Short mmCIF file of C-alpha atoms in Angstrom, two decimals:
data_model
loop_
_atom_site.label_atom_id
_atom_site.label_comp_id
_atom_site.label_asym_id
_atom_site.label_seq_id
_atom_site.Cartn_x
_atom_site.Cartn_y
_atom_site.Cartn_z
CA MET A 22 197.15 31.65 172.33
CA GLU A 23 199.65 34.49 172.54
CA TRP A 24 197.21 36.76 170.69
CA LEU A 25 194.50 35.92 173.23
CA MET A 26 196.78 36.83 176.11
CA VAL A 27 197.57 40.20 174.53
CA ALA A 28 193.89 40.86 173.92
CA PHE A 29 193.02 39.89 177.47
CA VAL A 30 195.57 42.30 178.94
CA ALA A 31 194.29 45.05 176.67
CA LEU A 32 190.69 44.41 177.73
CA VAL A 33 191.56 44.48 181.42
CA LEU A 34 193.38 47.78 181.08
CA ALA A 35 191.17 49.43 178.50
CA SER A 36 189.22 51.23 181.21
CA GLN A 37 192.43 52.98 182.31
CA VAL A 38 193.02 54.56 178.91
CA ARG A 39 190.84 57.37 177.61
CA SER A 40 189.13 56.24 174.42
CA ASP A 41 189.65 59.61 172.78
CA GLU A 42 193.42 59.24 173.28
CA VAL A 43 193.99 55.62 172.26
CA PRO A 44 191.28 53.79 170.31
CA TYR A 45 190.86 50.21 171.44
CA GLU A 46 191.83 48.72 168.09
CA HIS A 47 195.02 50.80 168.04
CA MET A 48 195.97 49.56 171.50
CA ILE A 49 195.53 45.95 170.41
CA SER A 50 197.62 46.60 167.30
CA GLN A 51 200.36 48.20 169.39
CA LEU A 52 200.56 45.28 171.79
CA GLN A 53 200.67 42.77 168.97
CA ALA A 54 203.36 44.65 167.04
CA CYS A 55 205.61 45.42 170.01
CA PRO A 56 209.20 44.44 169.09
CA LYS A 57 210.48 41.48 171.08
CA GLU A 58 213.51 43.54 172.12
CA CYS A 59 211.34 46.27 173.65
CA HIS A 60 208.69 46.85 176.28
CA CYS A 61 205.24 48.24 175.43
CA PRO A 62 203.28 48.88 178.65
CA PRO A 63 199.53 48.33 178.18
CA ASN A 64 198.74 51.25 180.47
CA PHE A 65 200.84 53.55 178.24
CA PRO A 66 200.18 52.02 174.82
CA ASN A 67 201.64 54.85 172.75
CA ALA A 68 205.11 54.38 174.27
CA VAL A 69 207.76 51.87 173.20
CA TYR A 70 210.75 51.33 175.50
CA CYS A 71 213.83 49.91 173.78
CA ASP A 72 216.43 51.61 176.00
CA ASN A 73 219.41 49.87 177.63
CA LYS A 74 219.08 46.77 175.44
CA GLY A 75 222.46 46.74 173.70
CA LEU A 76 220.72 47.22 170.34
CA LYS A 77 222.83 47.83 167.24
CA ARG A 78 219.86 48.47 164.97
CA ILE A 79 216.44 50.02 165.45
CA PRO A 80 213.70 47.36 165.37
CA VAL A 81 210.46 47.75 163.43
CA ILE A 82 208.38 50.27 165.40
CA PRO A 83 204.57 49.83 165.73
CA PRO A 84 202.55 52.35 163.70
CA TYR A 85 200.70 53.97 166.61
CA THR A 86 203.82 54.86 168.62
CA TRP A 87 204.06 58.41 169.95
CA TYR A 88 207.01 58.07 172.33
CA LEU A 89 210.06 56.02 171.39
CA TYR A 90 212.90 55.43 173.84
CA LEU A 91 216.14 54.11 172.31
CA GLN A 92 218.73 55.69 174.58
CA ASN A 93 221.79 53.85 175.92
CA ASN A 94 222.26 51.41 173.06
CA LEU A 95 224.91 50.76 170.39
CA ILE A 96 222.95 52.04 167.39
CA ASP A 97 225.25 53.53 164.74
CA VAL A 98 222.86 53.90 161.81
CA LEU A 99 219.54 55.66 161.34
CA SER A 100 218.57 54.39 157.92
CA THR A 101 216.18 56.13 155.57
CA ASP A 102 213.37 53.60 155.93
CA VAL A 103 213.73 52.43 159.54
CA LEU A 104 210.95 54.72 160.84
CA ARG A 105 208.81 54.84 157.72
CA ASN A 106 205.80 53.21 159.44
CA ALA A 107 206.04 55.23 162.68
CA THR A 108 204.41 58.32 161.22
CA GLN A 109 202.71 59.32 164.49
CA LEU A 110 205.91 59.73 166.48
CA ARG A 111 205.99 62.83 168.69
CA TRP A 112 209.10 62.10 170.73
CA ILE A 113 212.31 60.14 170.01
CA ASN A 114 215.13 59.64 172.50
CA LEU A 115 218.33 58.42 170.82
CA ASN A 116 220.74 59.73 173.46
CA ARG A 117 223.98 57.87 174.14
CA ASN A 118 224.28 55.81 170.98
CA LYS A 119 226.95 55.78 168.24
CA ILE A 120 225.12 57.44 165.37
CA THR A 121 227.35 59.29 162.91
CA SER A 122 226.41 61.84 160.27
CA GLU A 123 227.41 59.28 157.64
CA GLY A 124 225.06 56.77 159.24
CA PHE A 125 222.16 59.23 159.28
CA GLY A 126 220.14 58.33 156.19
CA VAL A 127 218.86 60.92 153.76
CA ASP A 128 215.23 61.63 154.66
CA ALA A 129 215.49 59.38 157.73
CA LEU A 130 213.00 61.66 159.50
CA LYS A 131 210.93 62.57 156.44
CA ALA A 132 207.88 60.51 157.43
CA LEU A 133 207.77 61.96 160.95
CA SER A 134 205.56 64.95 160.26
CA ASN A 135 204.27 64.99 163.87
CA LEU A 136 207.64 64.85 165.64
CA VAL A 137 208.11 67.65 168.21
CA HIS A 138 211.03 66.41 170.36
CA LEU A 139 214.27 64.91 169.01
CA TYR A 140 216.98 63.86 171.45
CA MET A 141 220.32 62.79 169.98
CA GLU A 142 222.77 63.77 172.71
CA ASP A 143 226.04 61.89 173.20
CA ASN A 144 226.35 60.51 169.68
CA LEU A 145 229.01 60.98 166.98
CA LEU A 146 227.35 63.53 164.70
CA THR A 147 229.58 66.05 162.93
CA SER A 148 226.76 68.06 161.34
CA ILE A 149 223.15 68.88 162.19
CA PRO A 150 220.89 66.29 160.52
CA SER A 151 218.89 67.48 157.54
CA PRO A 152 216.09 67.72 156.65
CA LEU A 153 214.33 68.07 159.99
CA PRO A 154 210.58 67.66 160.64
CA VAL A 155 208.98 71.10 160.39
CA LYS A 156 206.88 70.68 163.54
CA LEU A 157 209.94 70.08 165.72
CA GLU A 158 209.88 72.14 168.93
CA GLN A 159 212.98 70.87 170.73
CA LEU A 160 216.24 69.70 169.16
CA ARG A 161 218.86 68.43 171.59
CA LEU A 162 222.25 67.58 170.09
CA SER A 163 224.66 68.24 172.95
CA ARG A 164 227.93 66.31 173.33
CA ASN A 165 228.39 65.33 169.70
CA ARG A 166 231.18 66.41 167.34
CA ILE A 167 229.21 68.97 165.37
CA SER A 168 231.39 71.54 163.62
CA LYS A 169 228.99 72.82 160.97
CA ILE A 170 225.41 73.95 160.60
CA PRO A 171 224.33 73.48 156.98
CA ALA A 172 222.80 76.56 155.35
CA GLY A 173 219.03 76.22 155.21
CA VAL A 174 218.83 73.40 157.74
CA PHE A 175 216.37 75.45 159.83
CA SER A 176 214.33 76.72 156.91
CA GLY A 177 210.64 76.51 157.75
CA MET A 178 211.33 75.52 161.37
CA ASP A 179 208.87 78.03 162.81
CA HIS A 180 207.95 75.76 165.72
CA LEU A 181 211.47 75.21 167.07
CA THR A 182 211.83 76.93 170.44
CA LEU A 183 214.80 75.10 171.96
CA LEU A 184 218.15 74.35 170.29
CA ASP A 185 220.78 72.62 172.43
CA LEU A 186 224.23 72.38 170.82
CA GLN A 187 226.44 72.48 173.89
CA SER A 188 229.72 70.55 174.03
CA ASN A 189 230.34 70.36 170.30
CA LYS A 190 233.06 71.80 168.05
CA LEU A 191 231.35 74.88 166.65
CA GLN A 192 233.52 77.84 165.72
CA ASP A 193 232.56 81.41 164.85
CA ASP A 194 232.18 80.75 161.13
CA ALA A 195 229.64 78.00 161.81
CA VAL A 196 227.19 80.12 163.81
CA THR A 197 226.04 82.88 161.50
CA GLU A 198 222.91 84.67 160.39
CA VAL A 199 222.81 82.40 157.34
CA SER A 200 223.14 79.13 159.29
CA LEU A 201 220.48 80.13 161.85
CA LYS A 202 218.02 81.51 159.31
CA GLY A 203 214.53 80.12 159.83
CA LEU A 204 214.52 80.04 163.65
CA ASN A 205 211.78 82.62 163.83
CA ASN A 206 210.41 81.58 167.22
CA LEU A 207 213.50 80.34 169.05
CA ILE A 208 213.43 80.92 172.81
CA GLN A 209 216.48 79.08 174.16
CA ILE A 210 219.83 78.41 172.50
CA ASN A 211 222.66 76.56 174.22
CA LEU A 212 226.10 76.99 172.65
CA ALA A 213 228.09 76.36 175.82
CA LYS A 214 231.40 74.47 175.64
CA ASN A 215 232.13 75.01 171.98
CA GLN A 216 235.04 76.86 170.35
CA LEU A 217 233.55 80.33 169.96
CA ASN A 218 235.82 83.37 170.16
CA SER A 219 233.04 85.90 169.53
CA MET A 220 229.41 86.39 170.42
CA PRO A 221 227.29 84.36 167.97
CA LEU A 222 225.65 86.26 165.15
CA GLY A 223 222.20 85.83 163.71
CA LEU A 224 220.24 84.99 166.87
CA PRO A 225 216.54 85.69 166.27
CA PRO A 226 214.87 88.55 168.19
CA THR A 227 212.62 86.05 170.01
CA THR A 228 215.58 84.57 171.92
CA THR A 229 215.19 84.88 175.70
CA GLN A 230 217.82 82.46 177.02
CA ILE A 231 221.40 82.43 175.72
CA PHE A 232 223.93 79.98 177.16
CA LEU A 233 227.56 80.57 176.12
CA ASP A 234 229.52 79.16 179.05
CA GLY A 235 232.92 77.59 178.47
CA ASN A 236 233.95 79.33 175.24
CA ASN A 237 236.79 81.76 174.49
CA ILE A 238 234.80 84.98 174.18
CA GLU A 239 236.80 88.10 175.01
CA LYS A 240 234.49 90.95 174.09
CA ILE A 241 230.89 91.91 173.41
CA PRO A 242 230.03 94.34 170.58
CA VAL A 243 228.50 97.63 171.74
CA GLU A 244 225.11 97.08 170.08
CA TYR A 245 225.05 93.30 170.28
CA PHE A 246 221.74 93.13 172.15
CA LYS A 247 220.02 95.80 170.06
CA GLY A 248 218.30 93.12 168.01
CA LEU A 249 217.58 90.89 171.02
CA PRO A 250 214.90 92.75 172.99
CA LYS A 251 213.67 89.71 174.91
CA VAL A 252 216.87 88.38 176.48
CA ALA A 253 216.05 87.40 180.06
CA SER A 254 218.89 85.00 180.86
CA LEU A 255 222.50 85.34 179.69
CA ARG A 256 225.21 82.92 180.76
CA LEU A 257 228.82 83.73 179.92
CA ASN A 258 230.57 81.81 182.66
CA ARG A 259 234.10 80.53 182.00
CA ASN A 260 235.06 82.76 179.11
CA LYS A 261 237.87 85.32 178.76
CA LEU A 262 235.93 88.50 179.41
CA ALA A 263 237.76 91.45 180.92
CA ASN A 264 236.34 94.90 181.59
CA GLY A 265 237.93 96.22 178.42
CA GLY A 266 235.81 93.85 176.40
CA ILE A 267 232.52 94.90 178.00
CA PRO A 268 231.05 98.24 176.82
CA LYS A 269 229.73 100.31 179.72
CA ASN A 270 225.98 99.82 179.26
CA VAL A 271 225.91 96.61 177.26
CA PHE A 272 224.18 94.73 180.13
CA ASN A 273 221.88 97.60 181.05
CA LEU A 274 218.90 95.87 179.45
CA SER A 275 215.35 96.22 180.70
CA SER A 276 214.53 92.61 179.80
CA ILE A 277 217.39 90.82 181.55
CA LEU A 278 216.71 89.00 184.82
CA ASP A 279 219.66 86.61 185.15
CA LEU A 280 223.27 87.52 184.28
CA GLN A 281 226.11 85.05 184.87
CA LEU A 282 229.73 86.12 184.39
CA SER A 283 231.51 83.73 186.74
CA HIS A 284 235.10 82.58 186.09
CA ASN A 285 236.18 85.43 183.84
CA GLN A 286 238.81 88.18 184.21
CA LEU A 287 236.71 91.08 185.46
CA THR A 288 238.28 93.60 187.83
CA GLU A 289 235.17 95.78 188.20
CA VAL A 290 231.45 95.18 188.52
CA PRO A 291 229.74 95.96 185.18
CA VAL A 292 226.79 98.35 184.93
CA ILE A 293 223.52 96.48 185.39
CA SER A 294 219.87 97.30 184.93
CA SER A 295 217.50 97.95 187.82
CA GLY A 296 215.39 94.95 186.76
CA LEU A 297 218.17 92.37 187.12
CA GLU A 298 217.35 89.74 189.77
CA HIS A 299 220.33 87.33 189.72
CA LEU A 300 223.96 88.36 189.24
CA HIS A 301 226.88 85.90 189.27
CA LEU A 302 230.32 87.52 189.41
CA ASP A 303 232.19 84.89 191.41
CA HIS A 304 235.75 83.85 190.58
CA ASN A 305 236.89 86.97 188.82
CA LYS A 306 239.52 89.53 189.90
CA ILE A 307 237.25 92.10 191.52
CA LYS A 308 238.87 93.83 194.51
CA SER A 309 236.06 96.03 195.76
CA VAL A 310 232.37 96.77 195.29
CA ASN A 311 231.24 100.36 195.63
CA SER A 312 227.57 101.28 195.63
CA SER A 313 228.31 104.01 193.10
CA ASP A 314 229.63 101.37 190.69
CA ILE A 315 226.82 98.83 190.91
CA CYS A 316 223.76 100.72 192.16
CA PRO A 317 221.49 102.00 189.37
CA PRO A 318 221.19 105.82 189.27
CA GLY A 319 218.57 107.23 191.67
CA ALA A 320 218.05 103.99 193.57
CA LEU A 321 219.22 105.41 196.90
CA ASP A 322 217.00 108.46 196.56
CA ASP A 323 213.67 106.65 196.10
CA TYR A 324 213.50 104.25 199.02
CA LEU A 325 209.95 103.12 198.36
CA ASP A 326 210.05 103.24 194.59
CA GLU A 327 208.32 100.17 193.13
CA ASN A 328 210.58 100.43 190.12
CA GLY A 329 213.72 100.30 192.21
CA PRO A 330 216.47 97.67 191.90
CA ARG A 331 215.14 94.09 191.84
CA LEU A 332 218.40 92.26 192.61
CA ARG A 333 217.73 89.27 194.88
CA TYR A 334 220.84 87.10 194.53
CA LEU A 335 224.47 88.20 194.22
CA ARG A 336 227.60 86.04 194.05
CA LEU A 337 230.97 87.68 194.62
CA ASP A 338 232.97 84.80 196.11
CA GLY A 339 236.28 83.80 194.59
CA ASN A 340 237.32 87.43 194.07
CA GLU A 341 239.65 89.64 196.07
CA ILE A 342 236.88 91.36 198.01
CA LYS A 343 237.16 91.55 201.77
CA PRO A 344 234.24 91.99 204.21
CA PRO A 345 232.34 93.92 205.38
CA ILE A 346 229.81 94.52 202.65
CA PRO A 347 229.27 98.28 202.16
CA ARG A 348 226.09 99.47 203.89
CA GLU A 349 225.17 101.51 200.81
CA LEU A 350 225.08 98.32 198.78
CA MET A 351 222.47 96.80 201.06
CA MET A 352 220.51 100.05 201.06
CA CYS A 353 220.48 100.07 197.28
CA PHE A 354 219.38 96.46 196.81
CA ARG A 355 216.60 96.25 199.40
CA LEU A 356 215.19 93.02 197.89
CA LEU A 357 218.52 91.19 198.19
CA ARG A 358 217.94 87.84 199.89
CA ALA A 359 221.33 86.19 199.44
CA ILE A 360 224.85 87.48 198.87
CA VAL A 361 227.84 85.15 198.67
CA ILE A 362 231.19 86.79 199.31
#
């Protein structure tokens, strides 16, 4: 009788699901195999919702599952064979559980050759899990206890574009060219709120977004960005940067659009590129802003130059600057739409 009810629901809703996405027989199989602890909506048959159930172990997952939601549980082990039948998984959310590196089974993800998103934020990991599925595009491991990145863990990870490791315990010796080797197409890396004293080494040249807020970085090497030609967004808020630790033209990059240096120890505005659009300098120790210091060379001469300064947003609040804003500053940055002082 129960099987007939499942079949009836599937038949009623079959018209809502594209046949080329979910074959009818797969949908029936999914509904029949749905774990009793979870919810498998007939109108979204490739998804299994097991979140907020107080689970201590992962139940048997139906074979045609693409999206698996296990967040907000008490799971402390990801055993080697627990996902062996869920070979079609694309997306797993294991945020806010109690999984440790010791509880992460060897080859626990081996069968998941189609996995592209892995969320394991707010767990108890001390190391990045290995091996990882080679098709993975996003790996989110923020708010764990990770202090090491095993050498070779990213080998063959050509599809990974986003790596989120914020709020862990990574130090300078953990983030190196060796540990990051293999991230040939990385776009965004988040290393905010770790224990870094220096700019991380070994970032691939494809990196466009670098988040380093809340570390202990005091200086930037002169040619640090020489091998990073695509950096568009750089966040260094809440570090220990002073003007002595910032080489004169280190931020004068043609690619950069967003530069955030809030809550540091700057006393002067650093040299910026004409293409920069967002500049955050709030809560430093800057006493004055002169157009000669911040305005790119030649900007005041070419009033209608299309290649002139692109700055649109500027934050200077929390410094020692007193109004009014110099007229030359406004003349230089003619596209400025908001300035906070």
